[in-house]
PDB file of C-alpha atoms and ligand atoms in Angstrom:
ATOM      1  CA  MET A 115      -0.244   0.219  -0.243  1.00  0.00           C
ATOM      2  CA  GLU A 116       1.322   3.074  -1.193  1.00  0.00           C
ATOM      3  CA  ILE A 117       1.307   6.741   1.291  1.00  0.00           C
ATOM      4  CA  LEU A 118       1.115   9.925  -0.719  1.00  0.00           C
ATOM      5  CA  LEU A 119       1.029  12.593   1.764  1.00  0.00           C
ATOM      6  CA  ALA A 120       0.433  16.452   0.948  1.00  0.00           C
ATOM      7  CA  LYS A 121       3.162  18.805   0.818  1.00  0.00           C
ATOM      8  CA  SER A 122       0.986  21.840   2.570  1.00  0.00           C
ATOM      9  CA  ALA A 123      -0.294  18.968   5.900  1.00  0.00           C
ATOM     10  CA  GLY A 124       0.350  20.365   8.900  1.00  0.00           C
ATOM     11  CA  PHE A 125       1.115  23.494  10.526  1.00  0.00           C
ATOM     12  CA  CYS A 126       0.735  26.556   8.781  1.00  0.00           C
ATOM     13  CA  PHE A 127       3.204  29.483   9.054  1.00  0.00           C
ATOM     14  CA  GLY A 128       1.020  31.212  11.797  1.00  0.00           C
ATOM     15  CA  VAL A 129       0.205  28.031  13.789  1.00  0.00           C
ATOM     16  CA  LYS A 130       3.906  28.106  13.764  1.00  0.00           C
ATOM     17  CA  ARG A 131       4.398  31.550  15.654  1.00  0.00           C
ATOM     18  CA  ALA A 132       1.768  30.607  17.373  1.00  0.00           C
ATOM     19  CA  ILE A 133       3.039  27.684  18.546  1.00  0.00           C
ATOM     20  CA  ASN A 134       6.594  29.208  19.247  1.00  0.00           C
ATOM     21  CA  LEU A 135       5.853  32.019  20.833  1.00  0.00           C
ATOM     22  CA  ALA A 136       4.172  29.527  23.421  1.00  0.00           C
ATOM     23  CA  PHE A 137       6.723  27.833  24.205  1.00  0.00           C
ATOM     24  CA  SER A 138       9.128  30.242  24.584  1.00  0.00           C
ATOM     25  CA  THR A 139       6.193  32.127  26.873  1.00  0.00           C
ATOM     26  CA  ALA A 140       6.083  28.789  28.641  1.00  0.00           C
ATOM     27  CA  LYS A 141       9.905  28.973  29.542  1.00  0.00           C
ATOM     28  CA  LYS A 142      10.474  32.457  30.753  1.00  0.00           C
ATOM     29  CA  ARG A 143       7.619  33.094  33.017  1.00  0.00           C
ATOM     30  CA  ASN A 144       4.883  31.775  35.280  1.00  0.00           C
ATOM     31  CA  LYS A 145       1.266  31.837  34.875  1.00  0.00           C
ATOM     32  CA  VAL A 146       1.528  31.956  31.149  1.00  0.00           C
ATOM     33  CA  PHE A 147      -2.605  31.731  30.187  1.00  0.00           C
ATOM     34  CA  CYS A 148      -4.924  31.479  26.888  1.00  0.00           C
ATOM     35  CA  LEU A 149      -8.376  31.979  26.048  1.00  0.00           C
ATOM     36  CA  GLY A 150      -9.671  29.581  25.092  1.00  0.00           C
ATOM     37  CA  PRO A 151      -7.038  26.779  22.801  1.00  0.00           C
ATOM     38  CA  ILE A 152      -4.356  28.455  20.882  1.00  0.00           C
ATOM     39  CA  ILE A 153      -5.069  26.347  17.834  1.00  0.00           C
ATOM     40  CA  HIS A 154      -7.648  24.239  17.906  1.00  0.00           C
ATOM     41  CA  ASN A 155      -5.490  20.815  17.715  1.00  0.00           C
ATOM     42  CA  PRO A 156      -6.850  18.483  21.220  1.00  0.00           C
ATOM     43  CA  GLN A 157      -3.377  17.043  21.913  1.00  0.00           C
ATOM     44  CA  VAL A 158      -1.099  20.064  21.184  1.00  0.00           C
ATOM     45  CA  VAL A 159      -3.018  22.602  23.468  1.00  0.00           C
ATOM     46  CA  GLU A 160      -2.565  19.287  25.634  1.00  0.00           C
ATOM     47  CA  GLU A 161       1.140  19.211  25.167  1.00  0.00           C
ATOM     48  CA  LEU A 162       1.408  23.361  26.386  1.00  0.00           C
ATOM     49  CA  LYS A 163      -0.617  22.844  29.067  1.00  0.00           C
ATOM     50  CA  CYS A 164       2.257  20.422  30.841  1.00  0.00           C
ATOM     51  CA  SER A 165       5.043  23.266  29.449  1.00  0.00           C
ATOM     52  CA  GLY A 166       2.771  25.042  31.803  1.00  0.00           C
ATOM     53  CA  VAL A 167       0.201  26.994  29.128  1.00  0.00           C
ATOM     54  CA  GLN A 168      -3.172  27.452  30.709  1.00  0.00           C
ATOM     55  CA  GLU A 169      -6.480  28.008  29.376  1.00  0.00           C
ATOM     56  CA  LYS A 170      -8.833  29.755  30.024  1.00  0.00           C
ATOM     57  CA  GLU A 171     -12.709  30.750  28.978  1.00  0.00           C
ATOM     58  CA  LYS A 172     -12.805  33.870  30.598  1.00  0.00           C
ATOM     59  CA  LEU A 173     -10.522  36.576  31.810  1.00  0.00           C
ATOM     60  CA  GLU A 174     -12.453  36.867  34.656  1.00  0.00           C
ATOM     61  CA  GLU A 175     -10.871  33.943  36.168  1.00  0.00           C
ATOM     62  CA  ILE A 176      -7.631  35.687  35.774  1.00  0.00           C
ATOM     63  CA  LYS A 177      -6.040  37.243  37.645  1.00  0.00           C
ATOM     64  CA  GLU A 178      -2.285  37.768  37.094  1.00  0.00           C
ATOM     65  CA  GLY A 179       0.208  36.848  35.274  1.00  0.00           C
ATOM     66  CA  THR A 180       1.172  36.392  30.992  1.00  0.00           C
ATOM     67  CA  ILE A 181      -2.531  36.613  28.198  1.00  0.00           C
ATOM     68  CA  ILE A 182      -0.922  34.857  24.706  1.00  0.00           C
ATOM     69  CA  LEU A 183      -3.060  35.867  22.636  1.00  0.00           C
ATOM     70  CA  ARG A 184      -3.864  33.015  20.480  1.00  0.00           C
ATOM     71  CA  SER A 185      -2.732  33.116  15.711  1.00  0.00           C
ATOM     72  CA  HIS A 186      -7.261  33.619  15.846  1.00  0.00           C
ATOM     73  CA  GLY A 187      -7.147  36.911  17.028  1.00  0.00           C
ATOM     74  CA  VAL A 188      -9.093  38.520  19.533  1.00  0.00           C
ATOM     75  CA  SER A 189     -11.059  41.984  19.954  1.00  0.00           C
ATOM     76  CA  PRO A 190      -9.820  45.619  20.828  1.00  0.00           C
ATOM     77  CA  GLU A 191     -12.186  45.450  23.843  1.00  0.00           C
ATOM     78  CA  VAL A 192     -10.403  42.349  24.800  1.00  0.00           C
ATOM     79  CA  ILE A 193      -6.817  43.965  25.030  1.00  0.00           C
ATOM     80  CA  GLU A 194      -8.082  46.685  27.443  1.00  0.00           C
ATOM     81  CA  LYS A 195     -10.111  44.482  29.723  1.00  0.00           C
ATOM     82  CA  ALA A 196      -6.580  42.318  29.728  1.00  0.00           C
ATOM     83  CA  ARG A 197      -4.286  45.616  30.572  1.00  0.00           C
ATOM     84  CA  GLY A 198      -6.648  47.529  33.289  1.00  0.00           C
ATOM     85  CA  ARG A 199      -6.672  43.852  34.880  1.00  0.00           C
ATOM     86  CA  GLY A 200      -3.397  44.209  34.715  1.00  0.00           C
ATOM     87  CA  LEU A 201      -2.124  41.379  32.393  1.00  0.00           C
ATOM     88  CA  GLU A 202       1.215  41.198  29.781  1.00  0.00           C
ATOM     89  CA  ILE A 203      -0.187  40.403  26.318  1.00  0.00           C
ATOM     90  CA  VAL A 204       2.221  38.098  23.760  1.00  0.00           C
ATOM     91  CA  ASP A 205       0.634  38.772  21.069  1.00  0.00           C
ATOM     92  CA  ALA A 206       0.344  35.238  18.929  1.00  0.00           C
ATOM     93  CA  THR A 207      -2.179  36.617  16.187  1.00  0.00           C
ATOM     94  CA  CYS A 208      -1.335  35.585  11.943  1.00  0.00           C
ATOM     95  CA  PRO A 209       0.454  39.093  10.574  1.00  0.00           C
ATOM     96  CA  PHE A 210      -2.345  37.318   8.135  1.00  0.00           C
ATOM     97  CA  VAL A 211      -5.135  37.667  10.837  1.00  0.00           C
ATOM     98  CA  MET A 212      -3.633  41.744  11.603  1.00  0.00           C
ATOM     99  CA  ARG A 213      -3.451  42.824   8.543  1.00  0.00           C
ATOM    100  CA  SER A 214      -7.203  41.751   8.045  1.00  0.00           C
ATOM    101  CA  GLN A 215      -8.373  43.783  11.621  1.00  0.00           C
ATOM    102  CA  GLN A 216      -6.424  46.506  10.245  1.00  0.00           C
ATOM    103  CA  PHE A 217      -8.384  47.099   6.570  1.00  0.00           C
ATOM    104  CA  VAL A 218     -11.307  46.815   9.391  1.00  0.00           C
ATOM    105  CA  ARG A 219     -10.453  49.427  12.268  1.00  0.00           C
ATOM    106  CA  ARG A 220      -9.716  52.010   8.985  1.00  0.00           C
ATOM    107  CA  LEU A 221     -12.107  51.479   7.003  1.00  0.00           C
ATOM    108  CA  ALA A 222     -14.983  52.189   9.644  1.00  0.00           C
ATOM    109  CA  GLU A 223     -13.420  54.538  11.569  1.00  0.00           C
ATOM    110  CA  GLU A 224     -13.672  56.029   7.419  1.00  0.00           C
ATOM    111  CA  GLY A 225     -17.642  55.086   7.511  1.00  0.00           C
ATOM    112  CA  TYR A 226     -18.077  52.139   6.232  1.00  0.00           C
ATOM    113  CA  PHE A 227     -20.363  50.151   6.409  1.00  0.00           C
ATOM    114  CA  ILE A 228     -18.268  46.584   7.151  1.00  0.00           C
ATOM    115  CA  LEU A 229     -19.494  43.465   6.212  1.00  0.00           C
ATOM    116  CA  ILE A 230     -17.549  40.318   7.136  1.00  0.00           C
ATOM    117  CA  VAL A 231     -17.846  37.033   5.069  1.00  0.00           C
ATOM    118  CA  GLY A 232     -16.915  34.265   6.999  1.00  0.00           C
ATOM    119  CA  ASP A 233     -17.843  32.431  10.911  1.00  0.00           C
ATOM    120  CA  ARG A 234     -19.881  34.407  13.028  1.00  0.00           C
ATOM    121  CA  ARG A 235     -19.805  31.363  16.062  1.00  0.00           C
ATOM    122  CA  HIS A 236     -15.508  31.978  15.078  1.00  0.00           C
ATOM    123  CA  PRO A 237     -12.856  33.769  16.752  1.00  0.00           C
ATOM    124  CA  GLU A 238     -11.148  34.925  14.090  1.00  0.00           C
ATOM    125  CA  VAL A 239     -14.303  36.136  12.567  1.00  0.00           C
ATOM    126  CA  GLN A 240     -15.331  37.868  16.462  1.00  0.00           C
ATOM    127  CA  GLY A 241     -11.762  39.272  17.090  1.00  0.00           C
ATOM    128  CA  ILE A 242     -12.375  41.036  13.171  1.00  0.00           C
ATOM    129  CA  MET A 243     -16.379  42.189  14.357  1.00  0.00           C
ATOM    130  CA  GLY A 244     -14.702  43.861  16.923  1.00  0.00           C
ATOM    131  CA  GLN A 245     -12.852  46.192  15.150  1.00  0.00           C
ATOM    132  CA  ALA A 246     -15.254  47.827  13.580  1.00  0.00           C
ATOM    133  CA  ARG A 247     -16.698  49.230  17.361  1.00  0.00           C
ATOM    134  CA  GLY A 248     -20.277  49.870  15.542  1.00  0.00           C
ATOM    135  CA  GLU A 249     -23.086  47.206  13.266  1.00  0.00           C
ATOM    136  CA  VAL A 250     -21.524  45.367  11.107  1.00  0.00           C
ATOM    137  CA  LEU A 251     -23.513  42.299   9.408  1.00  0.00           C
ATOM    138  CA  VAL A 252     -21.753  39.000   9.134  1.00  0.00           C
ATOM    139  CA  ILE A 253     -22.705  36.416   5.969  1.00  0.00           C
ATOM    140  CA  ASP A 254     -21.087  32.900   4.507  1.00  0.00           C
ATOM    141  CA  SER A 255     -23.568  32.282   1.578  1.00  0.00           C
ATOM    142  CA  PRO A 256     -25.524  35.311  -0.618  1.00  0.00           C
ATOM    143  CA  LYS A 257     -28.670  34.555   0.626  1.00  0.00           C
ATOM    144  CA  GLY A 258     -27.240  36.679   3.425  1.00  0.00           C
ATOM    145  CA  LEU A 259     -27.485  39.622   2.225  1.00  0.00           C
ATOM    146  CA  ARG A 260     -30.290  40.033   2.722  1.00  0.00           C
ATOM    147  CA  GLY A 261     -30.057  41.524   5.840  1.00  0.00           C
ATOM    148  CA  LEU A 262     -27.347  44.705   4.067  1.00  0.00           C
ATOM    149  CA  LYS A 263     -29.696  47.190   3.898  1.00  0.00           C
ATOM    150  CA  ARG A 264     -28.909  50.360   0.722  1.00  0.00           C
ATOM    151  CA  ARG A 265     -25.216  51.284   1.731  1.00  0.00           C
ATOM    152  CA  LYS A 266     -22.745  53.814   0.403  1.00  0.00           C
ATOM    153  CA  ARG A 267     -20.418  52.563   1.801  1.00  0.00           C
ATOM    154  CA  VAL A 268     -19.157  49.517   1.987  1.00  0.00           C
ATOM    155  CA  GLY A 269     -15.811  47.223   3.283  1.00  0.00           C
ATOM    156  CA  VAL A 270     -15.491  43.891   2.818  1.00  0.00           C
ATOM    157  CA  VAL A 271     -13.223  41.361   3.814  1.00  0.00           C
ATOM    158  CA  THR A 272     -13.365  37.326   5.132  1.00  0.00           C
ATOM    159  CA  GLN A 273     -12.568  34.838   7.431  1.00  0.00           C
ATOM    160  CA  THR A 274      -8.701  33.267   6.292  1.00  0.00           C
ATOM    161  CA  THR A 275     -10.363  29.802   4.793  1.00  0.00           C
ATOM    162  CA  GLN A 276     -13.287  31.477   2.951  1.00  0.00           C
ATOM    163  CA  THR A 277     -13.173  30.464  -1.220  1.00  0.00           C
ATOM    164  CA  LEU A 278     -13.170  32.799  -3.647  1.00  0.00           C
ATOM    165  CA  GLU A 279     -15.793  31.603  -5.815  1.00  0.00           C
ATOM    166  CA  ASN A 280     -17.879  32.490  -2.933  1.00  0.00           C
ATOM    167  CA  LEU A 281     -16.051  36.288  -2.344  1.00  0.00           C
ATOM    168  CA  LYS A 282     -16.653  36.585  -5.691  1.00  0.00           C
ATOM    169  CA  GLU A 283     -20.259  36.145  -5.610  1.00  0.00           C
ATOM    170  CA  ILE A 284     -20.574  37.591  -2.744  1.00  0.00           C
ATOM    171  CA  VAL A 285     -18.889  41.532  -3.877  1.00  0.00           C
ATOM    172  CA  ALA A 286     -20.755  41.335  -7.412  1.00  0.00           C
ATOM    173  CA  LYS A 287     -23.755  41.614  -5.441  1.00  0.00           C
ATOM    174  CA  VAL A 288     -22.907  44.214  -2.939  1.00  0.00           C
ATOM    175  CA  LEU A 289     -22.703  46.171  -5.839  1.00  0.00           C
ATOM    176  CA  GLU A 290     -26.063  45.830  -7.067  1.00  0.00           C
ATOM    177  CA  LYS A 291     -26.696  47.453  -3.692  1.00  0.00           C
ATOM    178  CA  THR A 292     -24.144  49.987  -2.490  1.00  0.00           C
ATOM    179  CA  GLN A 293     -21.955  52.737  -5.338  1.00  0.00           C
ATOM    180  CA  GLU A 294     -18.892  51.967  -3.833  1.00  0.00           C
ATOM    181  CA  VAL A 295     -17.559  48.681  -2.233  1.00  0.00           C
ATOM    182  CA  ARG A 296     -13.788  48.091  -0.882  1.00  0.00           C
ATOM    183  CA  VAL A 297     -12.509  44.428  -0.792  1.00  0.00           C
ATOM    184  CA  LEU A 298      -9.921  42.684   0.919  1.00  0.00           C
ATOM    185  CA  ASN A 299      -9.136  39.401  -0.150  1.00  0.00           C
ATOM    186  CA  SER A 300      -7.838  38.144   3.129  1.00  0.00           C
ATOM    187  CA  ILE A 301      -8.148  34.217   2.076  1.00  0.00           C
ATOM    188  CA  CYS A 302      -4.934  32.981   3.354  1.00  0.00           C
ATOM    189  CA  SER A 303      -2.709  31.352   0.119  1.00  0.00           C
ATOM    190  CA  ALA A 304      -1.924  28.655   2.296  1.00  0.00           C
ATOM    191  CA  THR A 305      -5.718  27.116   3.268  1.00  0.00           C
ATOM    192  CA  ALA A 306      -6.346  27.936  -0.070  1.00  0.00           C
ATOM    193  CA  GLN A 307      -3.418  25.908  -1.687  1.00  0.00           C
ATOM    194  CA  ARG A 308      -3.706  22.867   1.166  1.00  0.00           C
ATOM    195  CA  GLN A 309      -7.416  22.935   0.409  1.00  0.00           C
ATOM    196  CA  LEU A 310      -6.450  22.497  -3.794  1.00  0.00           C
ATOM    197  CA  GLU A 311      -3.185  20.359  -2.857  1.00  0.00           C
ATOM    198  CA  SER A 312      -6.382  18.021  -1.188  1.00  0.00           C
ATOM    199  CA  ARG A 313      -8.909  17.636  -3.386  1.00  0.00           C
ATOM    200  CA  ARG A 314      -6.021  16.955  -5.652  1.00  0.00           C
ATOM    201  CA  LEU A 315      -4.888  14.119  -4.230  1.00  0.00           C
ATOM    202  CA  ALA A 316      -8.226  12.755  -3.242  1.00  0.00           C
ATOM    203  CA  GLY A 317      -9.006  12.141  -6.719  1.00  0.00           C
ATOM    204  CA  LYS A 318      -5.568   9.912  -7.338  1.00  0.00           C
ATOM    205  CA  VAL A 319      -6.066   7.489  -4.059  1.00  0.00           C
ATOM    206  CA  ASP A 320      -8.885   4.529  -3.294  1.00  0.00           C
ATOM    207  CA  CYS A 321      -8.471   5.975   0.661  1.00  0.00           C
ATOM    208  CA  MET A 322      -7.555   9.126   1.605  1.00  0.00           C
ATOM    209  CA  LEU A 323      -7.567   9.953   5.276  1.00  0.00           C
ATOM    210  CA  VAL A 324      -8.188  13.876   6.636  1.00  0.00           C
ATOM    211  CA  VAL A 325      -5.974  15.069  10.531  1.00  0.00           C
ATOM    212  CA  GLY A 326      -7.023  17.892  12.574  1.00  0.00           C
ATOM    213  CA  GLY A 327      -9.351  18.457  16.118  1.00  0.00           C
ATOM    214  CA  TYR A 328     -12.527  18.392  15.163  1.00  0.00           C
ATOM    215  CA  ASN A 329     -13.101  20.914  16.532  1.00  0.00           C
ATOM    216  CA  SER A 330     -10.705  23.307  13.525  1.00  0.00           C
ATOM    217  CA  SER A 331     -13.317  24.723  10.711  1.00  0.00           C
ATOM    218  CA  ASN A 332     -10.339  24.843   7.984  1.00  0.00           C
ATOM    219  CA  THR A 333      -9.637  20.479   9.014  1.00  0.00           C
ATOM    220  CA  ASN A 334     -13.376  19.680   8.340  1.00  0.00           C
ATOM    221  CA  LYS A 335     -13.426  22.422   5.545  1.00  0.00           C
ATOM    222  CA  LEU A 336     -10.583  19.942   4.273  1.00  0.00           C
ATOM    223  CA  ALA A 337     -12.306  16.442   5.066  1.00  0.00           C
ATOM    224  CA  GLU A 338     -15.758  18.556   2.653  1.00  0.00           C
ATOM    225  CA  ILE A 339     -13.327  18.744   0.070  1.00  0.00           C
ATOM    226  CA  CYS A 340     -11.878  16.143   0.034  1.00  0.00           C
ATOM    227  CA  GLN A 341     -15.417  13.434   0.635  1.00  0.00           C
ATOM    228  CA  GLU A 342     -16.871  15.329  -2.834  1.00  0.00           C
ATOM    229  CA  VAL A 343     -14.533  13.787  -5.064  1.00  0.00           C
ATOM    230  CA  ASN A 344     -13.705  10.580  -2.626  1.00  0.00           C
ATOM    231  CA  PRO A 345     -15.984   9.102  -0.535  1.00  0.00           C
ATOM    232  CA  ARG A 346     -13.918   6.333   1.758  1.00  0.00           C
ATOM    233  CA  THR A 347     -12.589  10.056   3.140  1.00  0.00           C
ATOM    234  CA  TYR A 348     -12.021   9.731   6.625  1.00  0.00           C
ATOM    235  CA  HIS A 349     -11.395  12.273   9.218  1.00  0.00           C
ATOM    236  CA  ILE A 350      -9.490  12.064  11.966  1.00  0.00           C
ATOM    237  CA  GLU A 351      -7.847  13.402  15.032  1.00  0.00           C
ATOM    238  CA  GLU A 352      -5.228  10.598  15.816  1.00  0.00           C
ATOM    239  CA  ALA A 353      -4.607   6.726  15.293  1.00  0.00           C
ATOM    240  CA  GLY A 354      -6.404   4.993  17.697  1.00  0.00           C
ATOM    241  CA  GLU A 355      -9.675   6.213  15.757  1.00  0.00           C
ATOM    242  CA  MET A 356      -8.788   3.843  12.194  1.00  0.00           C
ATOM    243  CA  LYS A 357      -9.882   1.127  11.156  1.00  0.00           C
ATOM    244  CA  ALA A 358      -7.689  -1.537   9.118  1.00  0.00           C
ATOM    245  CA  SER A 359     -10.969  -2.738   6.963  1.00  0.00           C
ATOM    246  CA  TRP A 360     -11.117   0.993   5.854  1.00  0.00           C
ATOM    247  CA  PHE A 361      -7.813   0.412   3.742  1.00  0.00           C
ATOM    248  CA  ARG A 362      -9.252  -3.096   2.394  1.00  0.00           C
ATOM    249  CA  GLY A 363      -7.921  -3.364  -0.967  1.00  0.00           C
ATOM    250  CA  ALA A 364      -6.248   0.469  -1.070  1.00  0.00           C
ATOM    251  CA  ARG A 365      -3.384   0.578  -3.262  1.00  0.00           C
ATOM    252  CA  ARG A 366      -2.967   3.703  -2.563  1.00  0.00           C
ATOM    253  CA  VAL A 367      -3.744   5.640   0.563  1.00  0.00           C
ATOM    254  CA  GLY A 368      -3.515  10.055   0.556  1.00  0.00           C
ATOM    255  CA  LEU A 369      -3.381  11.403   3.403  1.00  0.00           C
ATOM    256  CA  THR A 370      -3.690  15.436   4.853  1.00  0.00           C
ATOM    257  CA  GLY A 371      -3.864  17.392   8.112  1.00  0.00           C
ATOM    258  CA  GLY A 372      -5.228  21.004   8.870  1.00  0.00           C
ATOM    259  CA  ALA A 373      -3.351  23.798   9.750  1.00  0.00           C
ATOM    260  CA  SER A 374      -3.284  22.995  13.131  1.00  0.00           C
ATOM    261  CA  THR A 375      -2.591  19.488  13.006  1.00  0.00           C
ATOM    262  CA  PRO A 376       1.347  18.878  14.240  1.00  0.00           C
ATOM    263  CA  SER A 377       3.899  16.154  11.723  1.00  0.00           C
ATOM    264  CA  TRP A 378       4.457  14.316  15.290  1.00  0.00           C
ATOM    265  CA  LEU A 379       0.438  13.901  14.710  1.00  0.00           C
ATOM    266  CA  ILE A 380       0.247  12.354  11.058  1.00  0.00           C
ATOM    267  CA  ASP A 381       3.619  10.633  12.174  1.00  0.00           C
ATOM    268  CA  GLN A 382       1.996   7.987  13.673  1.00  0.00           C
ATOM    269  CA  ILE A 383      -1.360   7.796  10.946  1.00  0.00           C
ATOM    270  CA  VAL A 384       1.694   6.794   8.609  1.00  0.00           C
ATOM    271  CA  GLU A 385       3.293   4.185  10.886  1.00  0.00           C
ATOM    272  CA  LYS A 386      -0.248   3.091  12.368  1.00  0.00           C
ATOM    273  CA  VAL A 387      -1.464   2.893   8.506  1.00  0.00           C
ATOM    274  CA  GLN A 388       2.130   0.852   7.198  1.00  0.00           C
ATOM    275  CA  ASP A 389       0.626  -2.116  10.784  1.00  0.00           C
ATOM    276  CA  PHE A 390      -2.749  -2.291   8.923  1.00  0.00           C
ATOM    277  CA  GLU A 391      -0.434  -3.733   6.167  1.00  0.00           C
ATOM    278  CA  ARG A 392       1.464  -5.850   8.282  1.00  0.00           C
ATOM    279  CA  ASN A 393      -0.456  -6.894  10.498  1.00  0.00           C
ATOM    280  CA  GLY A 394      -3.098  -7.951   6.630  1.00  0.00           C
ATOM    281  CA  ILE A 395      -6.050  -6.893   6.525  1.00  0.00           C
ATOM    282  CA  LYS A 396      -8.591  -8.304   6.449  1.00  0.00           C
ATOM    283  CA  ALA A 397     -11.273  -8.719   4.025  1.00  0.00           C
TER     284      ALA A 397
HETATM  285  S1  LIG B 426      -4.176  29.536   7.909  1.00  0.00           S
HETATM  286 FE1  LIG B 426      -3.042  31.624   7.122  1.00  0.00          FE
HETATM  287  S2  LIG B 426      -4.326  32.975   8.261  1.00  0.00           S
HETATM  288 FE2  LIG B 426      -5.146  31.063   9.489  1.00  0.00          FE
HETATM  289  S3  LIG B 426      -3.138  31.095  10.941  1.00  0.00           S
HETATM  290 FE3  LIG B 426      -1.921  30.320   9.617  1.00  0.00          FE
HETATM  291  S4  LIG B 426      -1.168  31.082   7.949  1.00  0.00           S
HETATM  292 FE4  LIG B 426      -2.466  32.717   9.383  1.00  0.00          FE
END
């Protein structure tokens, strides 16, 4: 059985940077916290916990110490509150997300109505929403534009994991209702590349594995894309979840991983698939 690994599988630049900052901060300081999981991968969060980075749900639970802002970023309100509590801040916001935040801040100050293309429950979108300090509209498809009144000026920004097709469709419709539209194409090229490569790979293999947290939106999206071209696609978080029967009759197995999937986890999956083969896959 041949195992084909997507070149782009594993940590992206922004996640790598955030994880390195978290580990180096934990080495230098006591009482290091993160609001919510630093990345959407439970195994890495556990590793960080062992190194001293504690995850908290609310800022109110942190009395003193250092807070790491995760790669998704946060709203200015959270930063102000953290400063107000006397906490040190280590900013691990991905520079690509920061660019979206700056765009929204500037346009909102100039009087543009802000439209965000993305999932309003996702922390990245919530952090971007907060930059506008006023009314914004968040939609994930052109249908959501029913809620957009006629406006003179609209600024459009996207969640980094959105597709270009969706953004183009939405912008075309916004133009029908608006005199002036300014758009920041903030789709992350790392995400787009990973999706393209995974789709191609899924089409070439008998069985496709997508590795990453069930709470990771980019991994879920990858699994959805691979499933479209290969019904034998499995989304897993850990090697222990795999069953030998998945690989019955498979000559080629494809493997990809989300932006928050560590390489050691991918290595474990490869080893387990090889173990299945060594031990004989039951028909
Ligand atoms: S996927 Fe892109 S935007 Fe998101 S953290 Fe990684 S590099 Fe940054």
